Coordinates of C-alpha atoms and ligand atoms in Angstrom, one line a residue:
X257 CA -31.7 8.2 -6.0
X258 CA -34.8 7.7 -3.9
X259 CA -35.4 3.9 -4.1
X260 CA -32.8 1.4 -3.0
X261 CA -31.5 -1.1 -5.6
X262 CA -31.8 -4.3 -3.6
X263 CA -29.3 -7.0 -4.3
X264 CA -30.1 -10.4 -5.8
X265 CA -32.9 -11.1 -8.3
X266 CA -36.1 -9.2 -8.6
X267 CA -39.6 -10.6 -9.0
X268 CA -39.0 -10.9 -12.8
X269 CA -35.9 -13.0 -12.2
X270 CA -33.5 -10.3 -13.3
X271 CA -30.3 -9.8 -11.3
X272 CA -29.7 -6.3 -9.9
X273 CA -26.7 -5.0 -11.7
X274 CA -24.2 -2.3 -10.8
X275 CA -21.7 -0.7 -13.2
X276 CA -18.3 0.9 -12.8
X277 CA -16.4 3.3 -15.2
X278 CA -12.8 2.1 -15.1
X279 CA -11.3 -1.3 -14.7
X280 CA -8.3 -0.7 -12.4
X281 CA -7.7 -2.2 -9.0
X282 CA -10.2 0.0 -7.3
X283 CA -12.8 -1.2 -9.8
X284 CA -11.8 -4.7 -9.1
X285 CA -12.3 -4.4 -5.4
X286 CA -15.6 -2.6 -6.0
X287 CA -16.7 -5.6 -8.2
X288 CA -15.6 -8.1 -5.5
X289 CA -17.7 -6.2 -2.9
X290 CA -20.7 -5.9 -5.1
X291 CA -20.6 -9.5 -6.1
X292 CA -20.3 -10.6 -2.5
X293 CA -23.5 -8.8 -1.7
X294 CA -25.3 -10.4 -4.6
X295 CA -25.1 -7.9 -7.4
X296 CA -24.2 -8.6 -11.0
X297 CA -21.4 -6.2 -12.2
X298 CA -20.5 -4.5 -15.5
X299 CA -17.1 -2.8 -16.0
X300 CA -16.4 -0.3 -18.8
X301 CA -12.7 -0.1 -19.7
X302 CA -10.9 -0.2 -23.0
X303 CA -8.2 -2.6 -21.8
X304 CA -9.0 -6.3 -22.4
X305 CA -6.8 -7.3 -19.4
X306 CA -8.0 -4.7 -16.9
X307 CA -8.0 -6.0 -13.3
X308 CA -11.7 -5.3 -12.8
X309 CA -12.8 -6.4 -16.3
X310 CA -11.2 -9.8 -15.6
X311 CA -13.4 -10.5 -12.6
X312 CA -16.7 -8.8 -13.6
X313 CA -19.7 -10.6 -14.9
X314 CA -19.6 -8.4 -17.9
X315 CA -16.9 -6.2 -19.5
X316 CA -17.7 -3.5 -22.0
X317 CA -14.4 -2.9 -23.8
X318 CA -14.7 0.5 -25.3
X319 CA -13.3 4.0 -24.7
X320 CA -14.9 6.0 -21.9
X321 CA -16.6 8.4 -24.3
X322 CA -17.8 5.8 -26.8
X323 CA -21.5 6.3 -27.4
X324 CA -22.3 2.6 -27.8
X325 CA -20.3 1.6 -24.8
X326 CA -22.1 4.2 -22.6
X327 CA -25.5 3.2 -24.0
X328 CA -24.7 -0.5 -23.2
X329 CA -23.7 0.4 -19.7
X330 CA -27.0 2.3 -19.2
X331 CA -29.0 -0.6 -20.6
X332 CA -27.4 -3.2 -18.4
X333 CA -27.0 -1.3 -15.1
X334 CA -29.4 0.0 -12.5
X335 CA -26.7 2.5 -11.2
X336 CA -23.2 3.4 -12.1
X337 CA -20.1 4.5 -10.2
X338 CA -16.5 5.4 -11.1
X339 CA -13.2 4.2 -9.9
X340 CA -10.7 6.8 -11.0
X341 CA -11.0 10.6 -11.0
X342 CA -9.8 11.1 -14.5
X343 CA -12.8 9.4 -16.1
X344 CA -14.2 12.1 -18.4
X345 CA -16.8 14.1 -16.5
X346 CA -18.9 14.5 -19.7
X347 CA -19.3 10.7 -19.8
X348 CA -20.7 10.7 -16.2
X349 CA -23.0 13.6 -17.1
X350 CA -24.4 11.5 -20.0
X351 CA -24.9 8.4 -17.9
X352 CA -26.5 10.6 -15.2
X353 CA -29.3 11.5 -17.5
X354 CA -30.4 7.9 -17.5
X355 CA -29.3 6.3 -14.3
X356 CA -28.3 7.2 -10.8
X357 CA -24.5 8.0 -11.0
X358 CA -22.4 8.3 -7.8
X359 CA -20.3 10.3 -7.4
X360 CA -22.0 12.9 -9.6
X361 CA -20.1 14.4 -12.6
X362 CA -20.0 17.9 -10.9
X363 CA -18.2 16.6 -7.8
X364 CA -15.8 14.6 -10.0
X365 CA -15.2 17.6 -12.2
X366 CA -14.1 19.6 -9.2
X367 CA -11.8 16.9 -8.0
X368 CA -10.2 16.7 -11.5
X369 CA -9.0 20.3 -11.3
X370 CA -6.6 21.3 -8.5
X371 CA -7.5 25.0 -8.8
X372 CA -11.3 24.3 -8.5
X373 CA -10.6 21.7 -5.7
X374 CA -8.6 24.3 -3.7
X375 CA -11.4 26.9 -4.2
X376 CA -13.9 24.4 -2.9
X377 CA -11.8 23.6 0.2
X378 CA -11.5 27.4 0.9
X379 CA -15.3 27.7 0.5
X380 CA -15.7 25.0 3.1
X381 CA -13.4 26.9 5.6
X382 CA -10.6 24.3 5.5
X383 CA -7.0 25.8 5.3
X384 CA -5.0 25.0 2.1
X385 CA -1.3 25.5 1.3
X386 CA -0.4 29.0 0.1
X387 CA -0.6 28.7 -3.7
X388 CA -1.2 30.6 -7.0
X389 CA -3.0 29.5 -10.1
X390 CA -0.8 29.7 -13.2
X391 CA -2.7 29.8 -16.5
X392 CA -1.1 32.8 -18.2
X393 CA 2.3 34.4 -18.6
X394 CA 1.0 37.4 -16.4
X395 CA 0.1 35.0 -13.6
X396 CA 3.5 33.4 -13.9
X397 CA 5.2 36.8 -13.6
X398 CA 3.0 37.8 -10.8
X399 CA 4.1 34.9 -8.5
X400 CA 5.3 36.3 -5.2
X401 CA 8.6 35.3 -3.7
X402 CA 6.9 33.8 -0.6
X403 CA 5.7 30.8 -2.7
X404 CA 9.3 29.7 -3.4
X405 CA 10.6 27.1 -3.0
X406 CA 7.5 25.5 -4.3
X407 CA 6.0 22.7 -6.3
X408 CA 4.5 23.3 -9.7
X409 CA 1.6 20.9 -10.3
X410 CA -0.5 20.5 -13.4
X411 CA -4.1 21.4 -12.5
X412 CA -5.4 18.3 -14.3
X413 CA -4.5 14.6 -14.7
X414 CA -1.8 14.4 -12.1
X415 CA -1.4 11.3 -9.9
X416 CA 1.2 9.5 -7.9
X417 CA 3.5 12.6 -8.1
X418 CA 3.3 12.7 -11.9
X419 CA 2.9 16.2 -13.5
X420 CA 4.9 17.9 -10.6
X421 CA 8.1 19.7 -10.6
X422 CA 9.9 21.2 -7.6
X423 CA 11.2 24.7 -8.1
X424 CA 13.5 26.9 -6.0
X425 CA 13.8 30.0 -8.1
X426 CA 11.8 32.1 -10.5
X427 CA 13.9 31.0 -13.4
X428 CA 13.3 27.3 -12.4
X429 CA 9.6 28.1 -12.2
X430 CA 9.5 29.5 -15.8
X431 CA 11.5 26.5 -17.1
X432 CA 9.2 24.1 -15.2
X433 CA 6.1 25.6 -16.7
X434 CA 7.6 25.4 -20.1
X435 CA 8.5 21.8 -19.4
X436 CA 4.8 21.2 -18.5
X437 CA 4.0 22.7 -21.9
X438 CA 2.3 25.8 -20.4
X439 CA -0.8 23.9 -19.3
X440 CA -2.9 25.3 -16.4
X441 CA -1.0 24.7 -13.2
X442 CA -1.0 25.4 -9.5
X443 CA 2.2 26.5 -7.8
X444 CA 2.2 25.5 -4.1
X445 CA 4.5 26.7 -1.5
X446 CA 6.8 23.8 -0.3
X447 CA 5.7 23.1 3.2
X448 CA 7.6 21.4 6.0
X449 CA 5.6 18.3 6.6
X450 CA 5.6 16.4 9.9
X451 CA 3.4 13.8 8.5
X452 CA 0.5 13.1 6.1
X453 CA -3.0 11.7 6.9
X454 CA -6.3 11.0 5.1
X455 CA -9.9 10.5 6.0
X456 CA -12.5 8.5 4.1
X457 CA -16.2 9.2 4.3
X458 CA -19.2 7.7 2.7
X459 CA -22.3 9.8 2.1
X460 CA -25.7 8.6 0.9
X461 CA -28.2 10.4 -1.3
X462 CA -30.3 11.1 1.8
X463 CA -27.4 13.0 3.4
X464 CA -26.4 10.3 5.9
X465 CA -22.7 10.2 6.4
X466 CA -20.2 7.8 8.0
X467 CA -16.4 7.8 8.3
X468 CA -13.4 5.6 8.8
X469 CA -10.8 6.5 11.4
X470 CA -7.9 8.8 10.3
X471 CA -5.1 7.1 8.4
X472 CA -1.4 8.0 8.8
X473 CA 0.2 7.9 5.4
X474 CA 3.9 7.7 4.4
X475 CA 4.7 8.6 0.8
X476 CA 7.9 7.8 -1.0
X477 CA 8.7 9.6 -4.3
X478 CA 5.1 10.9 -4.4
X479 CA 3.5 7.5 -4.1
X480 CA 1.8 6.1 -1.1
X481 CA 4.1 3.5 0.6
X482 CA 2.7 2.7 4.0
X483 CA -0.6 3.4 5.8
X484 CA -0.9 3.0 9.6
X485 CA -4.2 3.0 11.4
X486 CA -4.5 2.5 15.1
X487 CA -5.1 4.5 18.2
X488 CA -2.5 7.2 18.6
X489 CA -1.1 7.0 15.1
X490 CA -2.4 10.5 14.6
X491 CA -2.9 12.8 17.7
X492 CA -6.5 12.7 18.7
X493 CA -7.0 16.5 18.3
X494 CA -5.6 16.5 14.8
X495 CA -7.7 13.4 13.9
X496 CA -10.9 15.1 15.1
X497 CA -10.1 18.2 13.0
X498 CA -9.4 16.1 9.9
X499 CA -12.7 14.2 10.3
X500 CA -14.6 17.4 10.7
X501 CA -12.9 19.0 7.7
X502 CA -13.6 15.9 5.5
X503 CA -17.2 15.9 6.5
X504 CA -17.6 19.6 5.7
X505 CA -15.9 19.1 2.3
X506 CA -18.3 16.2 1.4
X507 CA -21.3 18.1 2.7
X508 CA -20.3 21.1 0.6
X509 CA -20.4 19.0 -2.5
X510 CA -23.7 17.3 -1.6
X511 CA -21.5 14.3 -2.3
X512 CA -22.9 10.8 -2.8
X513 CA -20.4 8.0 -2.7
X514 CA -17.0 7.4 -1.0
X515 CA -14.7 10.3 -0.8
X516 CA -11.1 10.5 0.5
X517 CA -9.5 13.7 1.6
X518 CA -5.7 13.9 2.1
X519 CA -4.0 16.3 4.6
X520 CA -0.6 17.6 5.4
X521 CA 0.3 17.8 9.1
X522 CA 2.7 20.7 9.5
X523 CA 5.7 21.0 11.9
X524 CA 3.7 23.3 14.2
X525 CA 0.8 20.8 14.4
X526 CA -1.4 22.7 11.9
X527 CA -3.5 20.8 9.5
X528 CA -3.7 21.7 5.8
X529 CA -5.8 20.0 3.2
X530 CA -3.9 18.7 0.2
X531 CA -6.4 17.0 -2.2
X532 CA -9.4 14.8 -2.5
X533 CA -10.2 11.7 -4.4
X534 CA -13.9 11.1 -5.4
X535 CA -13.6 7.3 -4.9
X536 CA -12.2 4.7 -2.5
X537 CA -8.5 5.4 -1.9
X538 CA -5.3 3.5 -1.6
X539 CA -5.0 4.7 2.0
X540 CA -8.3 2.9 2.8
X541 CA -7.3 -0.6 1.6
X542 CA -6.7 -1.7 5.3
X543 CA -10.4 -1.5 5.8
X544 CA -10.7 -4.8 3.8
X545 CA -9.2 -6.7 6.8
X546 CA -9.3 -4.4 9.8
X547 CA -12.8 -3.0 9.7
X548 CA -16.3 -4.6 9.8
X549 CA -17.1 -2.9 6.5
X550 CA -14.6 -2.1 3.8
X551 CA -14.6 1.2 1.8
X552 CA -15.7 -0.8 -1.2
X553 CA -18.8 -2.2 0.6
X554 CA -19.6 1.4 1.5
X555 CA -19.2 2.4 -2.1
X556 CA -21.8 -0.3 -3.1
X557 CA -24.2 0.8 -0.4
X558 CA -24.1 4.5 -1.3
X559 CA -24.5 3.6 -5.0
X560 CA -27.4 1.2 -4.4
X561 CA -29.1 3.6 -1.9
X562 CA -28.8 1.1 1.0
X563 CA -28.5 2.3 4.6
X564 CA -25.1 3.3 6.0
X565 CA -23.9 2.3 9.5
X566 CA -20.8 3.7 11.1
X567 CA -17.9 1.2 10.2
X568 CA -15.9 -0.1 13.2
X569 CA -12.2 -0.9 13.0
X570 CA -11.7 -4.1 15.0
X571 CA -7.9 -4.4 14.6
X572 CA -4.9 -2.1 14.6
X573 CA -3.6 -2.3 11.0
X574 CA -0.7 -1.4 8.7
X575 CA -0.9 -1.5 4.9
X576 CA 2.2 -1.9 2.7
X577 CA 1.7 -0.9 -0.9
X578 CA 3.3 -3.5 -3.2
X579 CA 4.8 -1.7 -6.2
X580 CA 6.3 -3.3 -9.3
X581 CA 9.8 -2.5 -7.9
X582 CA 9.5 -5.5 -5.6
X583 CA 9.5 -7.9 -8.6
X584 CA 12.7 -8.8 -10.3
X585 CA 13.2 -10.1 -13.8
X586 CA 13.3 -13.7 -12.6
X587 CA 11.5 -13.8 -9.3
X588 CA 8.3 -12.8 -7.6
X589 CA 8.5 -11.6 -4.0
X590 CA 8.7 -14.4 -1.4
X591 CA 5.0 -14.6 -0.6
X592 CA 5.5 -17.9 1.2
X593 CA 7.8 -16.3 3.7
X594 CA 5.6 -13.2 4.1
X595 CA 2.4 -15.2 4.6
X596 CA 4.1 -17.2 7.3
X597 CA 3.9 -14.0 9.5
X598 CA 0.8 -13.7 11.7
X599 CA -2.1 -11.4 10.5
X600 CA -0.8 -10.9 7.0
X601 CA -3.4 -10.5 4.2
X602 CA -2.2 -10.5 0.6
X603 CA -4.2 -8.6 -2.1
X604 CA -2.8 -8.8 -5.7
X605 CA -4.6 -7.1 -8.5
X606 CA -4.1 -9.6 -11.3
X607 CA -1.7 -7.4 -13.3
X608 CA 0.3 -9.4 -15.7
X609 CA 3.5 -7.4 -15.8
X610 CA 5.4 -5.5 -13.1
X611 CA 6.9 -2.1 -13.7
X612 CA 8.7 0.2 -11.2
X613 CA 6.0 2.4 -9.5
X614 CA 3.1 0.3 -10.8
X615 CA 0.6 -0.7 -8.1
X616 CA 0.6 -4.5 -8.1
X617 CA -1.2 -5.1 -4.8
X618 CA -1.0 -4.4 -1.1
X619 CA -0.4 -6.3 2.0
X620 CA -2.6 -5.7 5.0
X621 CA -1.3 -6.6 8.5
X622 CA -3.6 -6.9 11.4
X623 CA -2.9 -7.8 15.0
X624 CA -3.9 -7.4 18.7
X625 CA -1.8 -4.3 19.4
X626 CA -0.1 -1.5 17.4
X627 CA 3.3 -2.8 18.6
X628 CA 2.6 -6.3 17.3
X629 CA 1.3 -5.0 14.0
X630 CA 4.4 -2.7 13.5
X631 CA 6.8 -5.6 14.4
X632 CA 5.1 -7.8 11.8
X633 CA 4.9 -5.0 9.2
X634 CA 8.7 -4.3 9.6
X635 CA 9.5 -8.0 9.2
X636 CA 7.3 -8.2 6.1
X637 CA 8.9 -5.1 4.6
X638 CA 12.4 -6.5 5.2
X639 CA 11.4 -9.8 3.5
X640 CA 10.1 -7.8 0.5
X641 CA 13.1 -5.6 0.3
X642 CA 11.1 -2.5 1.2
X643 CA 12.8 0.2 3.3
X644 CA 11.9 0.3 7.0
X645 CA 9.6 3.1 8.3
Ligands
LIG759 P1 -0.7 13.4 -6.4 O1 -2.0 14.0 -7.0 O2 0.3 13.0 -7.4 O3 -0.9 12.5 -5.3 P2 0.0 15.4 -4.4 O4 -0.3 16.8 -4.6 O5 -0.7 14.7 -3.4 O6 0.0 14.7 -5.8 O7 1.6 15.3 -4.0 C1 2.2 14.0 -3.8 C2 3.1 14.1 -2.6 O8 4.1 15.1 -2.7 C3 2.3 14.5 -1.3 O9 1.7 13.4 -0.8 C4 3.4 15.0 -0.5 O10 4.2 14.0 0.1 C5 4.3 15.8 -1.4 N1 3.8 17.2 -1.5 C6 2.9 17.7 -2.4 N2 2.7 19.0 -2.2 C7 3.5 19.4 -1.2 C8 3.8 20.7 -0.6 N3 3.1 21.8 -0.9 N4 4.7 20.7 0.4 C9 5.4 19.6 0.7 N5 5.2 18.4 0.2 C10 4.3 18.3 -0.8
LIG760 MG1 -1.8 12.8 -3.4

C-alpha cells in the first residue's frame, strides 16, 4: 500500500471508493466516516437490511465467499477493510491478491483463533491467563488441577460470551467439552478480576502508529455494558503498560488498520491480556464524540494510506451500550428524557427488531469533568432501566 487513495473524484471524474466486508454496526460507522471524508462506499453482506448496507452507496448482497460478490467488490473498490473478525480469512486472502486489504488476512486469521492469538501474545512478551489448548481427548485428560475453576472457550467463532462454559471440576470440564461438540477449545483459569480495560491503536502500512487512551470496561454477562474514559479511570502505571503491550502486539503482526486489545486487571494490580479484535471495537465508540478523530476515521485513514496523527481526547466520556433488553414489546426507551440530559449523544444502528443481548446502539456522554459525566451517565442509565455502575 504505497500510494495514498485520496478522497473525492480523480482526474477522470471517478469517485475514490472504499469497501468493507460485513454490514453490521461497525461497518455502518466506517461507512459514515468514509463518506464524511468524501469516499464512495461498498458493503458486502448477505443481509438485505444490514445496518451498513442500508447507508452505503452500494451494497453487494452475497455470501462472504461468493466468487461473483468478491469479484464485484474488487472491481468497484480501491481498497477493502473488514468489520468483524469472523469474516472468512480465505475471502480476505482472495481480495488481497487484487487490492490493498487492511487488516491483512494473516492478522485476522490469528485473531480468529484463541490458541493462535494467545501464542502471538506470548511471542510479544505480554502475559496471558494460565491456559491449556484442548483439541484431543489426551489434552483434555492432561489438564492440570491448577486451571480449575476455569472457563472453557471455543477457539473459534466466540463473541459476547458465546461459546463459553464455566467449569469447576474435571467432570464438568468433560461435560462442557462434549456440550461444545468437542471442537478445539482453550481452557482458561478463572482469574479474580479487579477490572477490565482495552486499548485501540491504528497502524499504517508505513509502520506509523497512534493510540487512543486506555478504556475502562464493565462487562455484564459477557457483553460490554459501560466504557469509561477519563484521567484516573485506570491507574497511570497500568495504562502505560497496556498501551505499550498493545503497540507491541500490533507491531508483532506488522498490522495495518485499527486494532483493539482487551486486558484483565487482576486483584494484585497485574495486567494480563485477554483477546484482540482486528477492527474498531465497541469500547472505542466514545471516540465518536469525545476525541478529535474517531476510531472509524482512523480506520479510513489506515485503509486509504493517509497520514496518521495522534488523536486527542477533548472530553471525559462514558459510553452506555444499548442492548435490545431496553426495548419492551410496546415501547422504545425514553429518548426524549435521555436527550434532555447535557452532553448525551445517541447512536442507533438502524436495526429493525430488538432482541435481548442484541446491540441496538450506544449512548455517549461527554462533559467538563469525570464527576459531571458520571452523574449524567447514572441518570441516563436510570432512565433507561440499566443497572447502576
Ligand atoms: P468474548 O470473545 O465473548 O468477548 P472473552 O474471552 O472476552 O469472550 O470473555 C468475555 C468476558 O468474560 C470477559 O470480558 C470477562 O469479563 C470474562 N472472562 C473471560 N475470561 C475470563 C477469565 N479467565 N477469568 C475471569 N473472567 C473471565
Ligand atoms: Mg471479549
